Amino acid sequence: MALLLAQIAALVRKDVLTELRARESITAMLAFSVMALVMFNFAFRLRVDDFRPLVPAVLWVTLIFAGTLGLSRTLSAEQVNQCLDALLLAPLDRSAIFVAKAMTNLLFMLLTATVVLPLMAILFGEALIQPGIVLVLISGVVGYAGAGTLIATMAISTRAREVFLPILLFPLVLPLLVASVIATAGFLDQLPFEDFGSWVGVQLAFIVLFWSAGVLLFEYLVES
Amino acid sequence: MLIAENLSLFFGVRPVLRGVSLGVRRGEWVVVLGANGAGKTTLLRVIATLLRPAGGRLELNGVDALTHPARVRAQLGMVSHQPLIYPDLTASENLRFFGRLYGLSGAQLEQRVEHALREVGLWTRRHDRARAFSRGMTQRLSIARAMLHNPDLLLLDEPFTGLDQHSATTLAAMLRDLVAQGRAVLMTTHELGRGLDGVTRALLLKGGRIEAELREHITPEALTALLD
């Protein structure tokens, strides 16, 4: 178990170090998020007086689209010099590669969220930085990182993976998007938790489902 | 050490390996020859457990590769067409990373990294990113990666391709040293003119089958005759 954790830590560390050097995913995710929020803000100000009902949807659509930019790099970065083969040659449980990749994606998305959330709070003038919303955001991003990494793995062997990834991923994460938007709105509108708590449950179920599926299916997906 | 019996593999309905059987013992350097598309790379990938054969038996040091692939992977190293090296990491960062995947850590890891980099003559360039390396240096780093965990069997797929004469000579000398240390080398090549001094056996792969074998007098001329 200690070896497995050390291998996962090595994989995550390598991905973070590579990203710090190349700055391909994070830069794209942050730039996209900021641009999207600014454009949403300008567009809404032309016709909308009350932003609040729109804010949860804007937050999640921005995060999901930005996350896709990072996801598409998840395994394609391993195709440079065919490094994926080197990972598959190592004597490690291949599900460790999935867990490490999903954790790296989670890390990058959380980093993006730490910029998106305060920026939205400023642009839209809403109290978004509160414990409930932060928890909903973390669980939503954990679920999205699991599902996204799994689908990105499936897309890796396709020729048009940049197109294939969102086409397959977005319909799949629709339940997560709905749950996250409703739960975020619940905390934003200070509704009783009983009114929207079941949607947090949907988020948690999504996490269990897709992280388990990734762990179980990753080896089969990379071999095929 | 390595026993492969009756290995078969299909890409779709097309047979790529048709009942390939071969054995490699410690201290042997076996070269697999064949024209493009003969199945050389596929054979190495099957032995490396990167591809699962449709049929047959594969064992390394008595461990069944089909039921315990991870245990087999721990005992082999592979140098492929591609270097399998991260270009944005330095030479030592690359080796440290792969060493950790093989369960190395602490002082042992640092010692192995230093030893491997000195062996391939890249110790003075250890802080340089792999992106800045020439083809020959990248290939040497790739060999250091493959040897880092002291594997019993080294698989090399066309290792001399793209190397200048000096790098090819250095690589051949390294392989001879490894074989002298009791390790086994299984290599594919279609370059018969260089780097094959020290080869102990040559196999001809044709149409997914081992068609011929050469056990002595392995000269470029004999290999050319075998290939023809």
XYZ file of N, CA, C and O in Angstrom, chain A residues 3 6-8 10-15 17-18 21-22 24 77-78 80-94 101 219 223, chain B residues 45 48-52 69-71 73-74 76 78 80-90 93 97-98 100-104 129 138 145:
280
model
N 3.877 1.448 -1.128
C 4.505 1.558 -2.450
C 3.538 2.177 -3.445
O 3.906 3.056 -4.233
N 3.301 5.804 -2.864
C 4.531 6.460 -3.325
C 4.530 6.584 -4.850
O 4.975 7.601 -5.405
N 4.024 5.542 -5.528
C 3.963 5.589 -6.996
C 2.969 6.649 -7.463
O 3.240 7.400 -8.404
N 1.812 6.721 -6.789
C 0.816 7.745 -7.155
C 1.410 9.139 -6.916
O 1.282 10.034 -7.759
N 4.525 9.979 -6.949
C 5.544 10.238 -7.974
C 4.905 10.684 -9.285
O 5.389 11.604 -9.954
N 3.802 10.032 -9.645
C 3.112 10.387 -10.898
C 2.528 11.800 -10.827
O 2.657 12.589 -11.774
N 1.893 12.125 -9.695
C 1.295 13.465 -9.543
C 2.397 14.526 -9.563
O 2.287 15.552 -10.248
N 3.465 14.232 -8.825
C 4.584 15.178 -8.750
C 5.180 15.428 -10.136
O 5.499 16.562 -10.494
N 5.325 14.359 -10.890
C 5.868 14.486 -12.255
C 4.952 15.355 -13.120
O 5.414 16.240 -13.851
N 3.632 15.097 -13.025
C 2.684 15.878 -13.829
C 2.707 17.356 -13.445
O 2.645 18.230 -14.311
N 5.218 18.992 -11.992
C 6.514 19.556 -12.408
C 6.532 19.837 -13.913
O 6.984 20.910 -14.357
N 6.019 18.874 -14.680
C 5.958 19.057 -16.133
C 5.088 20.255 -16.485
O 5.420 21.050 -17.361
N 6.717 23.548 -15.846
C 7.709 23.876 -16.886
C 7.014 24.282 -18.191
O 7.395 25.260 -18.824
N 6.020 23.496 -18.590
C 5.407 23.714 -19.907
C 4.304 24.773 -19.851
O 4.061 25.477 -20.831
N 1.054 24.594 -19.971
C 0.085 24.448 -21.057
C -1.341 24.375 -20.535
O -2.214 25.077 -21.025
N -0.415 14.342 -23.085
C 0.959 14.706 -22.698
C 1.839 13.464 -22.600
O 3.053 13.538 -22.802
N 1.225 12.333 -22.305
C 1.993 11.084 -22.204
C 2.315 10.501 -23.576
O 3.055 9.528 -23.670
N 3.714 12.249 -25.968
C 4.994 12.809 -26.415
C 6.077 11.786 -26.065
O 6.150 11.317 -24.923
N 6.885 11.436 -27.046
C 7.932 10.412 -26.863
C 7.361 9.071 -26.401
O 8.072 8.252 -25.849
N 6.052 8.886 -26.581
C 5.389 7.620 -26.223
C 5.600 7.262 -24.748
O 5.790 6.090 -24.401
N 5.574 8.300 -23.905
C 5.873 8.062 -22.490
C 4.839 7.171 -21.811
O 5.133 6.554 -20.777
N 3.623 7.113 -22.382
C 2.613 6.237 -21.793
C 3.118 4.791 -21.731
O 2.856 4.072 -20.765
N 3.880 4.381 -22.748
C 4.457 3.032 -22.747
C 5.369 2.832 -21.545
O 5.393 1.757 -20.949
N 6.133 3.887 -21.225
C 7.048 3.771 -20.082
C 6.255 3.571 -18.792
O 6.670 2.819 -17.918
N 5.113 4.252 -18.691
C 4.278 4.066 -17.499
C 3.703 2.654 -17.469
O 3.648 2.007 -16.429
N 3.275 2.176 -18.643
C 2.661 0.847 -18.704
C 3.699 -0.257 -18.498
O 3.342 -1.372 -18.130
N 4.968 0.063 -18.758
C 6.046 -0.922 -18.541
C 6.424 -1.043 -17.066
O 7.050 -2.018 -16.668
N 6.066 -0.042 -16.287
C 6.464 -0.056 -14.870
C 5.611 -1.069 -14.099
O 4.451 -1.279 -14.418
N 6.224 -1.677 -13.069
C 5.486 -2.711 -12.332
C 4.535 -2.126 -11.296
O 4.658 -2.388 -10.106
N 3.611 -1.306 -11.755
C 2.655 -0.728 -10.825
C 1.238 -1.095 -11.260
O 1.006 -1.387 -12.443
N 0.342 -1.103 -10.305
C -1.063 -1.333 -10.610
C -1.521 -0.187 -11.524
O -1.374 0.980 -11.169
N -2.031 -0.542 -12.695
C -2.341 0.519 -13.665
C -3.451 1.454 -13.185
O -3.565 2.575 -13.675
N -3.647 10.595 -12.422
C -4.091 11.539 -13.454
C -5.326 12.314 -12.978
O -5.445 13.521 -13.197
N -7.139 0.019 -16.871
C -6.218 -0.943 -17.480
C -6.772 -1.452 -18.810
O -6.055 -1.529 -19.808
N -5.089 -0.683 -22.529
C -4.631 -1.855 -23.287
C -5.325 -1.953 -24.634
O -4.742 -2.379 -25.615
N 6.818 -6.031 -27.967
C 5.753 -5.452 -27.143
C 4.959 -6.538 -26.410
O 4.476 -6.320 -25.305
N 7.175 -7.578 -23.605
C 7.208 -6.514 -22.590
C 5.885 -6.384 -21.841
O 5.754 -5.519 -20.983
N 4.915 -7.216 -22.193
C 3.549 -7.198 -21.620
C 2.758 -5.944 -21.983
O 1.767 -5.625 -21.339
N 3.191 -5.246 -23.028
C 2.413 -4.090 -23.488
C 1.251 -4.548 -24.369
O 0.263 -3.834 -24.532
N 1.385 -5.715 -24.958
C 0.301 -6.311 -25.744
C 0.040 -7.709 -25.196
O 0.975 -8.431 -24.849
N -1.219 -8.065 -25.126
C -1.573 -9.396 -24.622
C -1.739 -10.339 -25.811
O -2.536 -10.037 -26.717
N 1.694 -10.075 -14.865
C 2.472 -9.166 -15.721
C 3.316 -8.159 -14.931
O 4.432 -7.846 -15.335
N 2.813 -7.669 -13.811
C 3.564 -6.652 -13.056
C 4.876 -7.231 -12.533
O 5.906 -6.541 -12.515
N 4.855 -8.512 -12.115
C 6.083 -9.134 -11.605
C 7.107 -9.317 -12.725
O 8.312 -9.229 -12.501
N 7.201 -7.330 -15.425
C 7.668 -5.976 -15.794
C 8.807 -5.512 -14.893
O 9.693 -4.779 -15.339
N 8.779 -5.928 -13.641
C 9.832 -5.513 -12.706
C 11.183 -6.078 -13.110
O 12.224 -5.569 -12.680
N 12.199 -6.604 -16.367
C 12.662 -6.266 -17.720
C 12.712 -4.758 -17.938
O 12.007 -3.991 -17.290
N 12.997 -1.802 -21.236
C 12.754 -1.723 -22.681
C 13.225 -0.392 -23.252
O 12.968 0.666 -22.679
N 12.731 1.597 -26.703
C 11.841 1.521 -27.848
C 12.318 2.428 -28.983
O 13.342 3.086 -28.866
N 11.571 2.437 -30.077
C 11.818 3.408 -31.160
C 11.851 4.817 -30.585
O 12.701 5.618 -30.876
N 10.820 5.078 -29.755
C 10.694 6.370 -29.098
C 11.462 6.312 -27.780
O 11.564 5.244 -27.171
N 11.983 7.455 -27.307
C 12.842 7.394 -26.119
C 12.111 7.116 -24.799
O 12.733 6.727 -23.825
N 10.790 7.320 -24.742
C 10.022 7.148 -23.494
C 10.604 8.022 -22.374
O 10.763 7.576 -21.239
N 10.940 9.244 -22.731
C 11.570 10.193 -21.808
C 10.762 11.489 -21.839
O 10.312 11.906 -22.905
N 10.576 12.098 -20.670
C 9.819 13.358 -20.619
C 10.733 14.527 -21.005
O 11.707 14.803 -20.285
N 10.429 15.218 -22.090
C 11.342 16.256 -22.561
C 11.461 17.454 -21.625
O 12.491 18.123 -21.627
N 10.420 17.717 -20.822
C 10.476 18.889 -19.940
C 11.121 18.603 -18.584
O 11.227 19.503 -17.755
N 11.514 17.354 -18.372
C 12.231 17.032 -17.135
C 13.715 16.892 -17.452
O 14.088 16.550 -18.572
N 14.536 17.141 -16.446
C 15.985 16.968 -16.651
C 16.303 15.468 -16.682
O 15.447 14.632 -16.342
N 15.869 14.098 -13.215
C 14.452 14.063 -12.817
C 13.720 12.907 -13.498
O 12.892 12.227 -12.878
N 12.084 9.861 -11.359
C 10.659 9.546 -11.505
C 10.462 8.058 -11.808
O 9.688 7.371 -11.131
N 11.173 7.565 -12.810
C 10.989 6.154 -13.166
C 11.474 5.233 -12.040
O 10.879 4.182 -11.797
N 11.221 5.768 -8.878
C 10.149 5.692 -7.871
C 9.049 4.737 -8.316
O 8.475 4.019 -7.495
N 8.743 4.732 -9.615
C 7.723 3.796 -10.109
C 8.155 2.342 -9.906
O 7.327 1.451 -9.769
N 9.482 2.127 -9.898
C 10.000 0.762 -9.698
C 10.284 0.481 -8.228
O 10.949 -0.493 -7.898
N 9.797 1.356 -7.355
C 9.894 1.099 -5.918
C 11.204 1.540 -5.290
O 11.459 1.218 -4.138
N 12.034 2.276 -6.029
C 13.285 2.770 -5.446
C 13.008 4.070 -4.701
O 12.113 4.832 -5.073
N 17.571 19.675 -19.329
C 16.306 19.048 -19.735
C 16.543 18.137 -20.938
O 17.348 18.461 -21.827
N 19.704 11.294 -26.075
C 18.370 10.857 -25.642
C 18.298 9.337 -25.588
O 17.730 8.756 -24.667
N 17.339 4.764 -18.345
C 16.002 4.545 -17.779
C 15.672 3.050 -17.742
O 15.179 2.532 -16.741
